[in-house]
CSV table of C-alpha atoms and ligand atoms in Angstrom, one decimal:
chain,number,residue,atom,x,y,z
A,250,MET,CA,101.6,146.3,98.9
A,251,SER,CA,98.1,146.7,98.1
A,252,LEU,CA,95.0,146.9,100.2
A,253,ARG,CA,93.4,144.3,98.9
A,254,PHE,CA,96.7,142.3,99.5
A,255,ALA,CA,97.4,143.7,102.9
A,256,ILE,CA,93.9,142.2,104.0
A,257,ALA,CA,94.3,139.4,102.5
A,258,ALA,CA,97.9,138.7,104.0
A,259,GLY,CA,96.4,139.5,107.3
A,260,PHE,CA,93.6,137.2,107.3
A,261,ALA,CA,96.3,134.4,106.6
A,262,ALA,CA,98.2,135.4,109.5
A,263,ILE,CA,94.9,135.1,111.6
A,264,VAL,CA,94.1,131.6,110.7
A,265,ALA,CA,97.9,130.8,110.8
A,266,CYS,CA,98.5,132.0,114.4
A,267,GLN,CA,96.9,130.6,117.1
A,268,GLY,CA,95.2,132.7,119.0
A,269,THR,CA,94.6,135.9,117.3
A,270,GLU,CA,90.8,136.5,116.9
A,271,PRO,CA,89.7,138.8,113.7
A,272,HIS,CA,90.4,142.3,114.4
A,273,ALA,CA,88.6,145.0,113.0
A,274,PRO,CA,85.4,144.0,110.8
A,275,GLN,CA,85.6,143.8,107.0
A,276,THR,CA,83.9,146.4,105.2
A,277,GLN,CA,84.4,144.7,102.2
A,278,PRO,CA,85.4,140.9,102.0
A,279,GLU,CA,88.6,140.2,100.1
A,280,PHE,CA,89.5,137.3,98.2
A,281,LYS,CA,93.4,136.4,97.7
A,282,THR,CA,92.6,134.5,94.5
A,283,LEU,CA,91.8,138.1,93.3
A,284,THR,CA,95.1,139.4,93.7
A,285,TRP,CA,96.6,137.1,90.9
A,286,VAL,CA,93.3,137.3,88.7
A,287,ASP,CA,93.3,139.6,85.3
A,288,SER,CA,91.5,142.6,85.8
A,289,THR,CA,89.2,142.5,82.8
A,290,ALA,CA,88.2,138.5,83.7
A,291,ASP,CA,84.9,138.4,85.7
A,292,PRO,CA,85.6,137.9,89.3
A,293,VAL,CA,82.2,136.6,90.4
A,294,ALA,CA,82.9,133.8,87.4
A,295,HIS,CA,86.5,133.3,88.5
A,296,LEU,CA,85.1,132.8,92.4
A,297,THR,CA,82.3,130.4,91.7
A,298,GLN,CA,83.4,128.2,88.6
A,299,GLN,CA,86.5,126.3,88.3
A,300,PRO,CA,88.0,123.9,85.4
A,301,ALA,CA,86.1,120.2,86.0
A,302,THR,CA,87.9,117.7,87.9
A,303,CYS,CA,89.5,115.2,85.8
A,304,LEU,CA,91.0,112.5,88.0
A,305,SER,CA,91.4,108.7,87.0
A,306,ALA,CA,91.2,107.6,90.7
A,307,PRO,CA,89.1,110.6,92.5
A,308,THR,CA,88.4,108.4,95.3
A,309,ASP,CA,92.3,107.2,96.1
A,310,ALA,CA,93.5,108.5,99.6
A,311,ALA,CA,96.9,109.2,98.3
A,312,VAL,CA,95.2,111.5,95.3
A,313,ARG,CA,93.1,113.2,97.6
A,314,ARG,CA,95.9,113.9,99.9
A,315,GLY,CA,97.7,114.9,97.0
A,316,GLU,CA,94.8,117.3,96.1
A,317,LEU,CA,94.7,119.1,99.3
A,318,LEU,CA,98.5,119.9,99.2
A,319,PHE,CA,98.1,120.9,96.0
A,320,ASN,CA,95.8,124.0,97.2
A,321,SER,CA,98.4,124.8,99.9
A,322,PRO,CA,100.4,127.7,99.7
A,323,LEU,CA,102.5,126.8,102.2
A,324,LEU,CA,104.2,123.9,100.4
A,325,LEU,CA,105.8,126.7,98.3
A,326,GLY,CA,108.5,129.1,100.1
A,327,GLY,CA,109.7,132.5,99.6
A,328,GLN,CA,107.9,135.1,97.8
A,329,ALA,CA,105.4,132.8,96.3
A,330,ALA,CA,104.4,131.6,99.7
A,331,LYS,CA,104.2,135.1,100.8
A,332,ALA,CA,101.7,136.2,98.2
A,333,GLY,CA,99.6,133.1,99.2
A,334,LEU,CA,100.3,131.3,95.8
A,335,SER,CA,99.8,127.3,95.5
A,336,CYS,CA,100.1,125.1,92.8
A,337,ALA,CA,96.7,125.7,92.4
A,338,ALA,CA,97.0,129.1,91.9
A,339,CYS,CA,98.4,128.3,88.3
A,340,HIS,CA,96.9,124.8,88.0
A,341,ARG,CA,93.3,125.9,88.8
A,342,ASN,CA,92.0,121.8,90.2
A,343,GLY,CA,94.9,120.7,88.2
A,344,ARG,CA,94.3,122.4,85.3
A,345,GLY,CA,95.7,125.8,83.8
A,346,ASN,CA,94.1,129.4,84.7
A,347,PRO,CA,93.5,131.8,81.5
A,348,ASP,CA,93.2,134.3,83.9
A,349,PHE,CA,96.3,134.2,86.1
A,350,VAL,CA,98.3,137.3,86.3
A,351,PHE,CA,101.2,137.9,88.5
A,352,ALA,CA,103.1,141.2,88.3
A,353,GLY,CA,106.6,140.2,87.3
A,354,ILE,CA,105.7,136.9,86.6
A,355,SER,CA,103.2,136.9,83.6
A,356,GLY,CA,103.3,137.9,80.2
A,357,ALA,CA,99.7,137.8,78.7
A,358,PRO,CA,97.1,136.4,80.6
A,359,GLY,CA,97.4,132.5,81.6
A,360,THR,CA,101.1,133.1,81.4
A,361,ALA,CA,103.9,132.9,83.9
A,362,ASP,CA,107.8,133.0,84.2
A,363,VAL,CA,108.7,130.0,86.5
A,364,THR,CA,112.3,130.5,86.0
A,365,SER,CA,111.9,134.4,87.5
A,366,GLY,CA,114.4,135.5,90.2
A,367,LEU,CA,111.2,136.7,92.0
A,368,PHE,CA,110.2,133.0,93.2
A,369,SER,CA,113.7,131.9,93.6
A,370,LYS,CA,117.4,132.2,92.9
A,371,VAL,CA,118.3,129.1,91.8
A,372,ARG,CA,116.5,129.2,88.4
A,373,ALA,CA,116.6,132.4,87.8
A,374,ASP,CA,117.8,132.9,84.1
A,375,GLN,CA,117.6,136.8,84.0
A,376,VAL,CA,115.6,136.4,81.1
A,377,PHE,CA,111.8,137.1,81.1
A,378,ASN,CA,110.1,134.1,79.4
A,379,PRO,CA,106.6,133.8,80.4
A,380,VAL,CA,105.3,130.6,79.2
A,381,THR,CA,101.3,129.6,78.7
A,382,ILE,CA,100.6,127.6,82.4
A,383,PRO,CA,99.8,124.0,81.4
A,384,ASP,CA,96.9,122.0,82.0
A,385,LEU,CA,98.1,119.2,84.0
A,386,ALA,CA,95.2,117.0,83.0
A,387,ALA,CA,96.2,117.4,79.4
A,388,PRO,CA,98.2,115.7,76.9
A,389,ASP,CA,100.5,119.2,76.5
A,390,GLY,CA,100.8,119.3,80.4
A,391,ARG,CA,102.8,116.3,80.4
A,392,VAL,CA,105.8,116.9,78.0
A,393,MET,CA,108.2,118.1,80.6
A,394,VAL,CA,108.4,115.4,82.8
A,395,ASP,CA,107.6,111.3,82.0
A,396,ARG,CA,104.8,110.2,84.7
A,397,ASP,CA,105.1,106.7,84.1
A,398,GLN,CA,108.7,106.4,85.2
A,399,GLU,CA,109.2,105.4,88.4
A,400,GLY,CA,110.6,108.3,90.7
A,401,ALA,CA,111.1,110.9,87.8
A,402,LEU,CA,107.8,113.2,88.7
A,403,GLU,CA,109.0,112.7,92.5
A,404,ALA,CA,112.3,114.2,91.6
A,405,PHE,CA,110.9,116.6,89.3
A,406,LEU,CA,108.7,118.0,92.2
A,407,SER,CA,111.1,118.1,94.9
A,408,ALA,CA,113.4,120.3,92.6
A,409,GLN,CA,110.5,122.5,91.6
A,410,ILE,CA,109.5,123.1,95.5
A,411,ILE,CA,112.9,123.6,96.5
A,412,GLU,CA,114.6,125.4,93.6
A,413,GLU,CA,111.6,126.9,91.6
A,414,PHE,CA,109.7,128.3,94.4
A,415,SER,CA,112.3,128.2,97.5
A,416,GLY,CA,110.4,126.1,99.5
A,417,ALA,CA,111.8,123.7,102.4
A,418,GLU,CA,112.9,120.1,101.5
A,419,PRO,CA,109.7,118.4,101.3
A,420,ASP,CA,109.3,115.2,103.1
A,421,LYS,CA,108.9,112.4,101.0
A,422,ALA,CA,105.2,111.2,101.9
A,423,VAL,CA,104.6,114.7,100.8
A,424,ILE,CA,106.1,113.9,97.4
A,425,ALA,CA,104.4,110.8,97.0
A,426,ASP,CA,101.0,112.3,97.4
A,427,LEU,CA,101.6,115.2,95.3
A,428,ALA,CA,102.7,112.7,92.7
A,429,ALA,CA,99.6,110.4,93.1
A,430,TYR,CA,97.5,113.4,92.8
A,431,ILE,CA,99.2,114.3,89.3
A,432,ARG,CA,99.5,110.9,88.0
A,433,SER,CA,95.9,111.1,88.3
A,434,LEU,CA,95.2,114.0,86.2
A,435,ASP,CA,93.7,113.0,83.1
A,436,VAL,CA,91.4,114.5,80.6
A,437,ALA,CA,90.0,111.3,79.6
A,438,ALA,CA,88.1,111.0,83.2
A,439,CYS,CA,85.9,114.5,82.5
A,440,ASP,CA,84.7,116.6,80.0
A,441,ALA,CA,87.4,118.4,80.0
A,442,ALA,CA,86.0,121.6,78.4
A,443,SER,CA,83.5,122.3,80.9
A,444,ASP,CA,83.5,124.2,84.2
A,445,GLU,CA,82.1,123.2,87.3
A,446,VAL,CA,80.5,125.0,90.6
A,447,GLN,CA,82.8,125.9,93.5
A,448,ASN,CA,81.7,125.3,96.8
A,449,TRP,CA,82.2,124.6,100.3
A,450,SER,CA,82.1,120.9,100.3
A,451,ASP,CA,85.4,121.1,98.0
A,452,GLU,CA,87.0,122.2,101.2
A,453,MET,CA,85.4,120.3,103.9
A,454,VAL,CA,86.7,117.1,101.5
A,455,ARG,CA,90.2,118.5,101.8
A,456,LEU,CA,89.7,118.7,105.6
A,457,ARG,CA,88.2,115.3,105.9
A,458,VAL,CA,91.1,114.2,103.9
A,459,GLY,CA,93.6,115.5,106.4
A,460,ALA,CA,91.6,114.7,109.5
A,461,ASP,CA,91.6,111.1,108.4
A,462,HIS,CA,95.3,111.2,107.6
A,463,LEU,CA,96.0,112.6,111.1
A,464,ALA,CA,93.9,110.2,113.0
A,465,SER,CA,95.2,107.3,111.0
A,466,VAL,CA,99.1,107.5,110.7
A,467,ARG,CA,101.2,106.3,113.8
A,468,SER,CA,103.8,109.1,114.0
A,469,GLU,CA,102.9,112.6,113.3
A,470,PRO,CA,102.8,113.5,109.8
A,471,ALA,CA,104.7,116.1,108.0
A,472,PRO,CA,103.4,119.9,109.2
A,473,ALA,CA,102.5,120.2,105.5
A,474,TYR,CA,99.2,118.5,106.2
A,475,ARG,CA,97.9,120.5,108.9
A,476,LEU,CA,99.2,123.6,107.3
A,477,ALA,CA,97.4,122.7,104.0
A,478,MET,CA,94.0,122.3,106.3
A,479,ARG,CA,94.8,125.5,107.9
A,480,ALA,CA,95.1,126.9,104.1
A,481,ALA,CA,91.3,125.2,103.4
A,482,LEU,CA,90.1,127.0,106.8
A,483,GLY,CA,91.2,130.2,105.7
A,484,ARG,CA,89.7,130.0,102.3
A,485,LEU,CA,86.2,129.2,104.1
A,486,HIS,CA,86.7,132.1,106.2
A,487,GLU,CA,86.7,134.0,103.0
A,488,ARG,CA,83.6,133.0,102.1
A,489,TYR,CA,81.7,133.1,105.6
A,490,PRO,CA,83.4,136.4,106.8
A,491,ALA,CA,83.2,137.3,110.7
A,492,SER,CA,80.8,140.2,109.9
A,493,LEU,CA,78.2,137.8,108.2
A,494,PHE,CA,78.7,134.7,110.3
A,495,GLU,CA,80.1,135.3,113.6
A,496,ASP,CA,79.7,131.4,115.0
A,497,ILE,CA,81.2,129.8,111.9
A,498,SER,CA,84.3,132.4,111.8
A,499,GLN,CA,85.0,131.7,115.5
A,500,GLU,CA,84.9,127.9,115.1
A,501,LEU,CA,86.9,128.1,111.7
A,502,VAL,CA,89.6,130.1,113.9
A,503,ALA,CA,89.2,127.7,116.7
A,504,LEU,CA,89.8,124.9,114.3
A,505,GLY,CA,93.0,126.7,113.0
A,506,ARG,CA,94.2,126.9,116.4
A,507,ALA,CA,93.8,123.3,117.2
A,508,LEU,CA,95.7,122.3,113.9
A,509,SER,CA,98.7,124.9,114.5
A,510,GLY,CA,100.4,122.3,116.2
A,511,PRO,CA,100.8,118.3,116.8
A,512,GLY,CA,98.0,117.5,118.8
A,513,GLY,CA,94.3,119.3,119.1
A,514,ALA,CA,93.3,116.8,116.2
A,515,THR,CA,91.0,114.9,118.8
A,516,ALA,CA,87.4,114.9,118.2
A,517,LEU,CA,88.1,116.7,114.6
A,518,SER,CA,85.7,114.3,112.5
A,519,ALA,CA,82.9,115.2,115.0
A,520,ARG,CA,83.8,118.9,114.8
A,521,LEU,CA,84.2,118.8,111.0
A,522,ASP,CA,80.5,117.3,110.9
A,523,ALA,CA,79.1,120.3,112.7
A,524,LEU,CA,80.8,122.7,111.0
A,525,GLU,CA,79.6,121.3,107.6
A,526,ARG,CA,75.8,121.7,109.1
A,527,ASP,CA,76.7,124.9,109.7
A,528,LEU,CA,78.2,126.0,106.0
A,529,GLU,CA,75.4,124.1,104.4
A,530,ARG,CA,72.7,126.3,106.4
A,531,GLY,CA,74.7,129.7,106.0
A,532,GLU,CA,75.2,128.6,102.0
A,533,ARG,CA,73.0,131.2,100.6
A,534,GLN,CA,74.2,134.1,102.6
A,535,SER,CA,77.8,133.0,102.2
A,536,TYR,CA,80.1,134.3,99.3
A,537,TYR,CA,79.9,130.6,97.4
A,538,ASN,CA,76.3,132.1,96.5
A,539,GLU,CA,76.8,133.9,93.1
A,540,ALA,CA,74.0,136.5,93.9
A,541,GLN,CA,75.6,137.2,97.3
A,542,LEU,CA,79.2,137.6,95.3
A,543,ALA,CA,78.1,139.5,92.8
A,544,ARG,CA,75.9,142.3,95.0
A,545,MET,CA,79.2,143.1,96.8
A,546,LEU,CA,81.8,142.8,94.0
A,547,ARG,CA,80.1,144.4,90.8
B,938,LIG,C1,103.0,130.9,88.7
B,938,LIG,C2,102.3,129.7,88.4
B,938,LIG,C3,102.7,128.3,88.8
B,938,LIG,C4,102.7,127.7,90.1
B,938,LIG,C5,102.6,128.5,91.3
B,938,LIG,C6,103.1,126.1,90.0
B,938,LIG,N1,103.2,126.1,88.5
B,938,LIG,FE1,103.4,124.2,87.5
B,938,LIG,N2,104.2,125.1,85.9
B,938,LIG,C7,103.9,126.6,85.7
B,938,LIG,C8,104.1,126.6,84.1
B,938,LIG,C9,104.1,128.1,83.5
B,938,LIG,C10,104.8,125.9,83.3
B,938,LIG,C11,105.5,125.2,82.7
B,938,LIG,C12,107.0,125.5,82.7
B,938,LIG,C13,107.4,125.3,81.1
B,938,LIG,O1,107.1,124.9,80.4
B,938,LIG,O2,108.8,125.8,81.4
B,938,LIG,C14,104.6,124.3,84.9
B,938,LIG,C15,104.9,123.1,84.6
B,938,LIG,C16,104.1,122.2,85.3
B,938,LIG,C17,104.7,120.5,85.4
B,938,LIG,C18,105.3,120.1,83.9
B,938,LIG,C19,104.3,119.7,83.0
B,938,LIG,C20,104.5,118.8,81.9
B,938,LIG,O3,104.7,119.1,80.9
B,938,LIG,O4,105.1,117.9,82.4
B,938,LIG,C21,103.9,120.2,86.3
B,938,LIG,C22,104.0,118.8,86.9
B,938,LIG,C23,103.6,121.1,87.5
B,938,LIG,N3,103.6,122.6,87.1
B,938,LIG,C24,103.1,121.2,88.4
B,938,LIG,C25,103.6,122.1,89.7
B,938,LIG,C26,103.1,121.9,91.0
B,938,LIG,C27,103.1,120.5,91.6
B,938,LIG,C28,103.3,123.2,91.7
B,938,LIG,C29,103.3,123.4,93.3
B,938,LIG,C30,104.4,123.0,93.9
B,938,LIG,C31,103.0,123.8,90.7
B,938,LIG,N4,103.3,123.4,89.4
B,938,LIG,C32,103.3,125.6,90.8
B,938,LIG,C33,103.1,127.2,86.3
B,938,LIG,C34,103.2,127.2,87.9
């Protein structure tokens, strides 16, 4: 296990485990994403830009919940989850990822062998056959499954999570939300060739979508939503590390703890309002700021 990997995994454990305070201050923050980014790619660009958002129904609640889940490593199982890979690790913002390199899975950068035995024994085909990660918003990213046929995409997604990525059988609502997100991905809804800036507000949107869902449903939703929210908190923590942002860091850990089991969702929305103000205030010193990030990484 590389040091970068170990630190990233250690941080995930902090957010995931209730009650554990961050231990030794990090001398250099670690970004989990960089563990699967090609070494020749520019890390600053990779962490500050992302492919354009191409959604035909960007405000639809199911689409937004699907987007939250799509970014959660904890939807997958086995080695993929252990490594911290989410759907979005390969399909950035629902698109492709030309920088993706994962030992044993990738050939050239931007490719992955999703039938590798490393991720799952079920679909393992003993052949190393990595293919280009498709842009799910583009026409050539919709060849494997007919999205218009009711139930086909849902069946594909369940099978994919269980068989390809050794995940547990996902809740029906989780699959429905993921399917809504994938159906909404469409290059016709954006300037597909452009990039957009990554910002804390992406994570805030996800956290609010999750909080609204916890507050609005009568029975406790599948754990996947809370886990996805904790993953979002973890990503914020990478950008606002304890060594620079003691208060924000403590609140991120506290929110992670509040989300670690049923209940704890009370007053979440007010806490997110306060967090948002702090994130905004700290933005220029955070690792969302390109100059700060460049100073530290280059
Ligand atoms: C390790 C990288 C990786 C991860 C993680 C990943 N995918 Fe993919 N995905 C691929 C590759 C590569 C293909 C193309 C496979 C092929 O052509 O055989 C693909 C294909 C797909 C397709 C079919 C596209 C079409 O042509 O119709 C969908 C939908 C999809 N992925 C959704 C997801 C979802 C949802 C997740 C998370 C549960 C996910 N992917 C996680 C790499 C990945």
